[in-house]
């Protein structure tokens, strides 16, 4: 079984129900954390994932709301007793540089797990185990940012857009996926983010079966019912919803 668990689904300005967007892929080979916003260690525990078992971390980009929990994560992992192996951290070189500088500023030597920095670029592929792979694509955002596709051996596919305006690279990455987790941050189109209507347009163009909106807030963006109506106005007729904290999205083959 493979699944994505949403640890946080909010915008850069959290509300009472939604933390900064981050999530964990739980599949063969062990859990892979995607971004580290807010109280990541606690949210992993809440989701039933032992943070000490993380196989790695993918940092999509270096905006504060996506990496602010990273220093606390490696600190807590050390307090929890993890010493080996080093924690692989994947991301674009500029993203890893920011994360490395933040760790150095905290001067956590001896109080943080060892990190294995692994630069990746758009188009790279990561073997996850048991026939599962992760593919990446560059999004349209203010900072270099990676979207990801988790592809299984029996036709399973889930895509996370990360932060982005609608763009061809993400649409192509999502083509034919069972699930598209797409950001839906803003009410009016701006560069670097997506409206619910635009998310619907991307989902329709990609031919996905299910759209889950994240980086979304009923308080700061729009009410969920209005967002789903906007998705429909964008031409998407499949299942559509706003993501929820601790939501589990399971994938099955040939679905």
mmCIF file of C-alpha atoms in Angstrom:
data_model
loop_
_atom_site.group_PDB
_atom_site.id
_atom_site.type_symbol
_atom_site.label_atom_id
_atom_site.label_comp_id
_atom_site.label_asym_id
_atom_site.label_seq_id
_atom_site.Cartn_x
_atom_site.Cartn_y
_atom_site.Cartn_z
ATOM 1 C CA UNK A 1 0.000 0.000 0.000
ATOM 2 C CA UNK A 2 1.109 3.547 -0.693
ATOM 3 C CA UNK A 3 -0.461 6.723 0.564
ATOM 4 C CA UNK A 4 0.049 10.460 1.003
ATOM 5 C CA UNK A 5 -0.806 12.008 4.355
ATOM 6 C CA UNK A 6 -1.493 15.741 4.488
ATOM 7 C CA UNK A 7 0.208 17.154 7.570
ATOM 8 C CA UNK A 8 -0.702 20.766 6.847
ATOM 9 C CA UNK A 9 -2.887 22.250 4.113
ATOM 10 C CA UNK A 10 -2.864 26.002 4.751
ATOM 11 C CA UNK A 11 -1.280 29.011 3.119
ATOM 12 C CA UNK A 12 1.759 30.953 4.263
ATOM 13 C CA UNK A 13 -0.630 32.589 6.738
ATOM 14 C CA UNK A 14 -2.003 29.691 8.813
ATOM 15 C CA UNK A 15 -5.476 29.807 10.296
ATOM 16 C CA UNK A 16 -6.857 28.009 13.346
ATOM 17 C CA UNK A 17 -7.546 24.825 11.348
ATOM 18 C CA UNK A 18 -4.692 24.804 8.825
ATOM 19 C CA UNK A 19 -0.924 24.749 9.269
ATOM 20 C CA UNK A 20 1.569 25.554 6.491
ATOM 21 C CA UNK A 21 1.265 23.007 3.686
ATOM 22 C CA UNK A 22 3.484 19.948 4.016
ATOM 23 C CA UNK A 23 2.879 16.220 3.698
ATOM 24 C CA UNK A 24 4.466 12.798 3.952
ATOM 25 C CA UNK A 25 4.609 10.028 1.364
ATOM 26 C CA UNK A 26 4.214 6.663 3.102
ATOM 27 C CA UNK A 27 5.115 3.828 0.767
ATOM 28 C CA UNK A 28 7.682 1.129 0.029
ATOM 29 C CA UNK A 29 11.114 2.020 1.325
ATOM 30 C CA UNK A 30 9.808 4.176 4.149
ATOM 31 C CA UNK A 31 8.225 7.604 4.605
ATOM 32 C CA UNK A 32 9.452 10.611 2.615
ATOM 33 C CA UNK A 33 8.604 14.021 4.072
ATOM 34 C CA UNK A 34 7.685 16.742 1.575
ATOM 35 C CA UNK A 35 8.515 20.143 3.029
ATOM 36 C CA UNK A 36 8.686 20.957 6.718
ATOM 37 C CA UNK A 37 6.255 23.656 7.739
ATOM 38 C CA UNK A 38 5.434 24.341 11.364
ATOM 39 C CA UNK A 39 5.539 21.570 13.976
ATOM 40 C CA UNK A 40 6.517 18.784 11.601
ATOM 41 C CA UNK A 41 7.734 16.263 14.174
ATOM 42 C CA UNK A 42 4.479 16.463 16.157
ATOM 43 C CA UNK A 43 2.345 16.263 13.033
ATOM 44 C CA UNK A 44 4.169 13.152 11.854
ATOM 45 C CA UNK A 45 3.407 11.531 15.202
ATOM 46 C CA UNK A 46 -0.234 12.579 14.923
ATOM 47 C CA UNK A 47 -0.371 10.905 11.515
ATOM 48 C CA UNK A 48 1.011 7.655 12.920
ATOM 49 C CA UNK A 49 4.439 8.089 11.328
ATOM 50 C CA UNK A 50 7.521 7.645 13.508
ATOM 51 C CA UNK A 51 9.765 10.573 12.521
ATOM 52 C CA UNK A 52 12.822 8.478 13.309
ATOM 53 C CA UNK A 53 11.963 6.227 10.352
ATOM 54 C CA UNK A 54 12.034 8.968 7.705
ATOM 55 C CA UNK A 55 13.882 7.802 4.611
ATOM 56 C CA UNK A 56 14.415 11.409 3.597
ATOM 57 C CA UNK A 57 13.024 14.894 3.084
ATOM 58 C CA UNK A 58 12.130 16.642 -0.171
ATOM 59 C CA UNK A 59 12.237 20.436 0.161
ATOM 60 C CA UNK A 60 10.262 21.838 -2.773
ATOM 61 C CA UNK A 61 11.661 25.368 -2.475
ATOM 62 C CA UNK A 62 13.116 27.819 0.001
ATOM 63 C CA UNK A 63 10.184 30.010 1.001
ATOM 64 C CA UNK A 64 9.808 30.281 4.782
ATOM 65 C CA UNK A 65 6.486 28.440 5.115
ATOM 66 C CA UNK A 66 7.978 25.338 3.475
ATOM 67 C CA UNK A 67 11.214 25.042 5.466
ATOM 68 C CA UNK A 68 10.580 26.795 8.786
ATOM 69 C CA UNK A 69 10.109 23.499 10.626
ATOM 70 C CA UNK A 70 13.249 21.850 9.243
ATOM 71 C CA UNK A 71 15.733 22.897 11.964
ATOM 72 C CA UNK A 72 13.302 21.797 14.678
ATOM 73 C CA UNK A 73 12.754 18.478 12.890
ATOM 74 C CA UNK A 74 16.428 17.475 12.824
ATOM 75 C CA UNK A 75 16.851 18.751 16.406
ATOM 76 C CA UNK A 76 13.925 16.636 17.621
ATOM 77 C CA UNK A 77 15.130 13.606 15.688
ATOM 78 C CA UNK A 78 18.471 13.866 17.496
ATOM 79 C CA UNK A 79 16.746 14.214 20.879
ATOM 80 C CA UNK A 80 14.717 11.138 19.916
ATOM 81 C CA UNK A 81 17.897 9.120 19.517
ATOM 82 C CA UNK A 82 18.495 8.909 15.754
ATOM 83 C CA UNK A 83 22.191 8.874 14.988
ATOM 84 C CA UNK A 84 22.463 6.786 11.817
ATOM 85 C CA UNK A 85 21.956 6.752 8.963
ATOM 86 C CA UNK A 86 22.298 10.394 7.908
ATOM 87 C CA UNK A 87 19.010 11.950 6.784
ATOM 88 C CA UNK A 88 18.902 12.420 2.980
ATOM 89 C CA UNK A 89 17.532 15.853 2.070
ATOM 90 C CA UNK A 90 16.615 16.422 -1.582
ATOM 91 C CA UNK A 91 16.025 19.698 -3.364
ATOM 92 C CA UNK A 92 17.271 22.213 -5.880
ATOM 93 C CA UNK A 93 20.767 23.426 -5.003
ATOM 94 C CA UNK A 94 19.592 26.916 -4.017
ATOM 95 C CA UNK A 95 16.965 25.400 -1.712
ATOM 96 C CA UNK A 96 19.521 23.162 -0.027
ATOM 97 C CA UNK A 97 21.878 26.110 0.407
ATOM 98 C CA UNK A 98 19.169 28.015 2.282
ATOM 99 C CA UNK A 99 18.348 25.019 4.474
ATOM 100 C CA UNK A 100 22.030 24.435 5.203
ATOM 101 C CA UNK A 101 22.546 28.087 6.152
ATOM 102 C CA UNK A 102 19.564 27.974 8.509
ATOM 103 C CA UNK A 103 20.934 24.905 10.276
ATOM 104 C CA UNK A 104 24.348 26.529 10.607
ATOM 105 C CA UNK A 105 22.757 29.664 12.104
ATOM 106 C CA UNK A 106 21.186 27.557 14.868
ATOM 107 C CA UNK A 107 24.595 26.044 15.727
ATOM 108 C CA UNK A 108 23.035 22.659 16.422
ATOM 109 C CA UNK A 109 26.226 20.615 16.100
ATOM 110 C CA UNK A 110 25.822 17.582 18.306
ATOM 111 C CA UNK A 111 22.093 18.299 18.731
ATOM 112 C CA UNK A 112 20.854 17.484 15.238
ATOM 113 C CA UNK A 113 20.909 14.410 13.040
ATOM 114 C CA UNK A 114 23.537 14.270 10.338
ATOM 115 C CA UNK A 115 22.184 15.451 6.990
ATOM 116 C CA UNK A 116 23.085 13.998 3.604
ATOM 117 C CA UNK A 117 22.451 16.866 1.165
ATOM 118 C CA UNK A 118 21.346 15.527 -2.234
ATOM 119 C CA UNK A 119 20.824 18.158 -4.965
ATOM 120 C CA UNK A 120 18.258 17.256 -7.624
ATOM 121 C CA UNK A 121 16.895 19.083 -10.651
ATOM 122 C CA UNK A 122 13.698 19.090 -12.653
ATOM 123 C CA UNK A 123 13.373 15.860 -14.603
ATOM 124 C CA UNK A 124 15.281 13.782 -12.072
ATOM 125 C CA UNK A 125 13.904 10.456 -10.910
ATOM 126 C CA UNK A 126 14.174 8.906 -7.468
ATOM 127 C CA UNK A 127 13.750 5.165 -6.931
ATOM 128 C CA UNK A 128 11.492 4.595 -3.932
ATOM 129 C CA UNK A 129 11.370 0.799 -3.882
ATOM 130 C CA UNK A 130 9.010 -1.995 -5.017
ATOM 131 C CA UNK A 131 8.660 -0.390 -8.451
ATOM 132 C CA UNK A 132 7.679 3.047 -7.121
ATOM 133 C CA UNK A 133 9.422 6.142 -8.471
ATOM 134 C CA UNK A 134 9.276 9.871 -7.893
ATOM 135 C CA UNK A 135 9.607 12.202 -10.891
ATOM 136 C CA UNK A 136 10.078 15.964 -10.658
ATOM 137 C CA UNK A 137 9.251 19.043 -12.726
ATOM 138 C CA UNK A 138 9.977 22.747 -12.346
ATOM 139 C CA UNK A 139 6.998 24.885 -11.381
ATOM 140 C CA UNK A 140 6.235 28.544 -12.139
ATOM 141 C CA UNK A 141 6.987 30.272 -8.854
ATOM 142 C CA UNK A 142 8.966 33.187 -7.426
ATOM 143 C CA UNK A 143 11.710 30.785 -6.300
ATOM 144 C CA UNK A 144 12.905 27.646 -8.102
ATOM 145 C CA UNK A 145 10.410 24.983 -7.007
ATOM 146 C CA UNK A 146 9.838 21.292 -7.707
ATOM 147 C CA UNK A 147 6.542 19.500 -8.304
ATOM 148 C CA UNK A 148 6.592 15.723 -7.809
ATOM 149 C CA UNK A 149 4.868 12.666 -9.269
ATOM 150 C CA UNK A 150 4.731 9.386 -7.361
ATOM 151 C CA UNK A 151 4.335 6.570 -9.875
ATOM 152 C CA UNK A 152 3.595 2.964 -8.944
ATOM 153 C CA UNK A 153 4.145 -0.320 -10.787
ATOM 154 C CA UNK A 154 0.429 -0.998 -11.343
ATOM 155 C CA UNK A 155 -0.657 2.307 -12.824
ATOM 156 C CA UNK A 156 -0.914 4.257 -9.577
ATOM 157 C CA UNK A 157 0.012 7.926 -9.796
ATOM 158 C CA UNK A 158 -0.266 10.919 -7.482
ATOM 159 C CA UNK A 159 1.070 14.385 -8.251
ATOM 160 C CA UNK A 160 1.800 17.302 -5.933
ATOM 161 C CA UNK A 161 2.071 20.650 -7.693
ATOM 162 C CA UNK A 162 3.938 22.485 -4.906
ATOM 163 C CA UNK A 163 3.735 26.289 -5.195
ATOM 164 C CA UNK A 164 3.038 27.368 -8.761
ATOM 165 C CA UNK A 165 1.065 29.307 -11.287
ATOM 166 C CA UNK A 166 -0.669 27.081 -13.840
ATOM 167 C CA UNK A 167 2.100 25.842 -16.116
ATOM 168 C CA UNK A 168 2.646 23.268 -18.822
ATOM 169 C CA UNK A 169 5.326 21.410 -16.864
ATOM 170 C CA UNK A 170 2.982 20.619 -13.972
ATOM 171 C CA UNK A 171 0.074 19.803 -16.291
ATOM 172 C CA UNK A 172 2.282 17.365 -18.196
ATOM 173 C CA UNK A 173 3.592 15.847 -14.959
ATOM 174 C CA UNK A 174 0.010 15.276 -13.780
ATOM 175 C CA UNK A 175 -1.211 13.704 -17.029
ATOM 176 C CA UNK A 176 -3.469 10.731 -16.316
ATOM 177 C CA UNK A 177 -2.806 10.704 -12.557
ATOM 178 C CA UNK A 178 -5.378 9.312 -10.163
ATOM 179 C CA UNK A 179 -4.883 12.203 -7.765
ATOM 180 C CA UNK A 180 -3.647 15.753 -8.229
ATOM 181 C CA UNK A 181 -2.833 17.671 -5.059
ATOM 182 C CA UNK A 182 -2.701 21.237 -6.346
ATOM 183 C CA UNK A 183 -2.257 24.524 -4.598
ATOM 184 C CA UNK A 184 -5.205 26.954 -4.682
ATOM 185 C CA UNK A 185 -3.985 29.959 -2.766
ATOM 186 C CA UNK A 186 -5.437 33.086 -4.309
ATOM 187 C CA UNK A 187 -8.733 34.578 -5.456
ATOM 188 C CA UNK A 188 -7.356 36.432 -8.490
ATOM 189 C CA UNK A 189 -4.583 35.164 -10.775
ATOM 190 C CA UNK A 190 -1.067 36.247 -9.829
ATOM 191 C CA UNK A 191 2.313 34.867 -10.826
ATOM 192 C CA UNK A 192 3.537 32.078 -8.584
ATOM 193 C CA UNK A 193 0.203 30.885 -7.217
ATOM 194 C CA UNK A 194 -3.073 29.423 -8.479
ATOM 195 C CA UNK A 195 -6.769 30.157 -8.034
ATOM 196 C CA UNK A 196 -9.297 27.348 -7.468
ATOM 197 C CA UNK A 197 -10.653 27.918 -10.992
ATOM 198 C CA UNK A 198 -7.172 27.613 -12.460
ATOM 199 C CA UNK A 199 -6.591 24.445 -10.430
ATOM 200 C CA UNK A 200 -9.741 23.061 -12.042
ATOM 201 C CA UNK A 201 -8.425 23.976 -15.468
ATOM 202 C CA UNK A 202 -5.137 22.175 -14.778
ATOM 203 C CA UNK A 203 -6.941 19.084 -13.464
ATOM 204 C CA UNK A 204 -9.195 18.991 -16.536
ATOM 205 C CA UNK A 205 -6.302 19.444 -18.955
ATOM 206 C CA UNK A 206 -4.278 16.723 -17.218
ATOM 207 C CA UNK A 207 -7.180 14.262 -17.185
ATOM 208 C CA UNK A 208 -6.851 13.398 -13.494
ATOM 209 C CA UNK A 209 -9.593 11.654 -11.550
ATOM 210 C CA UNK A 210 -9.445 13.577 -8.284
ATOM 211 C CA UNK A 211 -8.358 17.091 -7.316
ATOM 212 C CA UNK A 212 -7.389 18.011 -3.760
ATOM 213 C CA UNK A 213 -6.690 21.682 -3.108
ATOM 214 C CA UNK A 214 -3.969 22.628 -0.623
ATOM 215 C CA UNK A 215 -2.124 25.831 0.239
ATOM 216 C CA UNK A 216 -5.727 26.910 0.671
ATOM 217 C CA UNK A 217 -7.708 28.609 3.434
ATOM 218 C CA UNK A 218 -11.482 29.110 3.631
ATOM 219 C CA UNK A 219 -10.667 32.248 5.608
ATOM 220 C CA UNK A 220 -8.006 33.792 3.373
ATOM 221 C CA UNK A 221 -8.883 32.287 -0.045
ATOM 222 C CA UNK A 222 -12.639 31.592 -0.182
ATOM 223 C CA UNK A 223 -15.148 29.162 1.395
ATOM 224 C CA UNK A 224 -14.668 25.552 0.283
ATOM 225 C CA UNK A 225 -18.060 25.331 -1.450
ATOM 226 C CA UNK A 226 -17.203 28.393 -3.510
ATOM 227 C CA UNK A 227 -13.779 26.950 -4.326
ATOM 228 C CA UNK A 228 -15.324 23.707 -5.591
ATOM 229 C CA UNK A 229 -17.777 25.733 -7.693
ATOM 230 C CA UNK A 230 -14.790 27.597 -9.146
ATOM 231 C CA UNK A 231 -13.117 24.268 -9.937
ATOM 232 C CA UNK A 232 -16.254 23.246 -11.857
ATOM 233 C CA UNK A 233 -16.194 26.572 -13.690
ATOM 234 C CA UNK A 234 -12.658 25.665 -14.705
ATOM 235 C CA UNK A 235 -14.007 22.602 -16.484
ATOM 236 C CA UNK A 236 -13.092 19.806 -14.079
ATOM 237 C CA UNK A 237 -15.853 17.239 -13.532
ATOM 238 C CA UNK A 238 -14.036 14.725 -11.332
ATOM 239 C CA UNK A 239 -13.957 14.544 -7.546
ATOM 240 C CA UNK A 240 -12.865 17.847 -6.013
ATOM 241 C CA UNK A 241 -12.301 18.969 -2.440
ATOM 242 C CA UNK A 242 -10.166 21.083 -0.154
ATOM 243 C CA UNK A 243 -7.532 19.047 1.648
ATOM 244 C CA UNK A 244 -7.784 18.555 5.392
ATOM 245 C CA UNK A 245 -5.204 18.210 8.114
ATOM 246 C CA UNK A 246 -4.179 14.576 8.640
ATOM 247 C CA UNK A 247 -6.114 13.451 5.540
ATOM 248 C CA UNK A 248 -4.925 10.106 4.174
ATOM 249 C CA UNK A 249 -4.954 9.601 0.388
ATOM 250 C CA UNK A 250 -4.497 5.952 -0.528
ATOM 251 C CA UNK A 251 -3.546 4.706 -3.981
ATOM 252 C CA UNK A 252 -4.509 1.405 -5.564
ATOM 253 C CA UNK A 253 -3.330 -0.067 -8.834
ATOM 254 C CA UNK A 254 -5.183 0.331 -12.126
ATOM 255 C CA UNK A 255 -7.708 2.718 -10.547
#
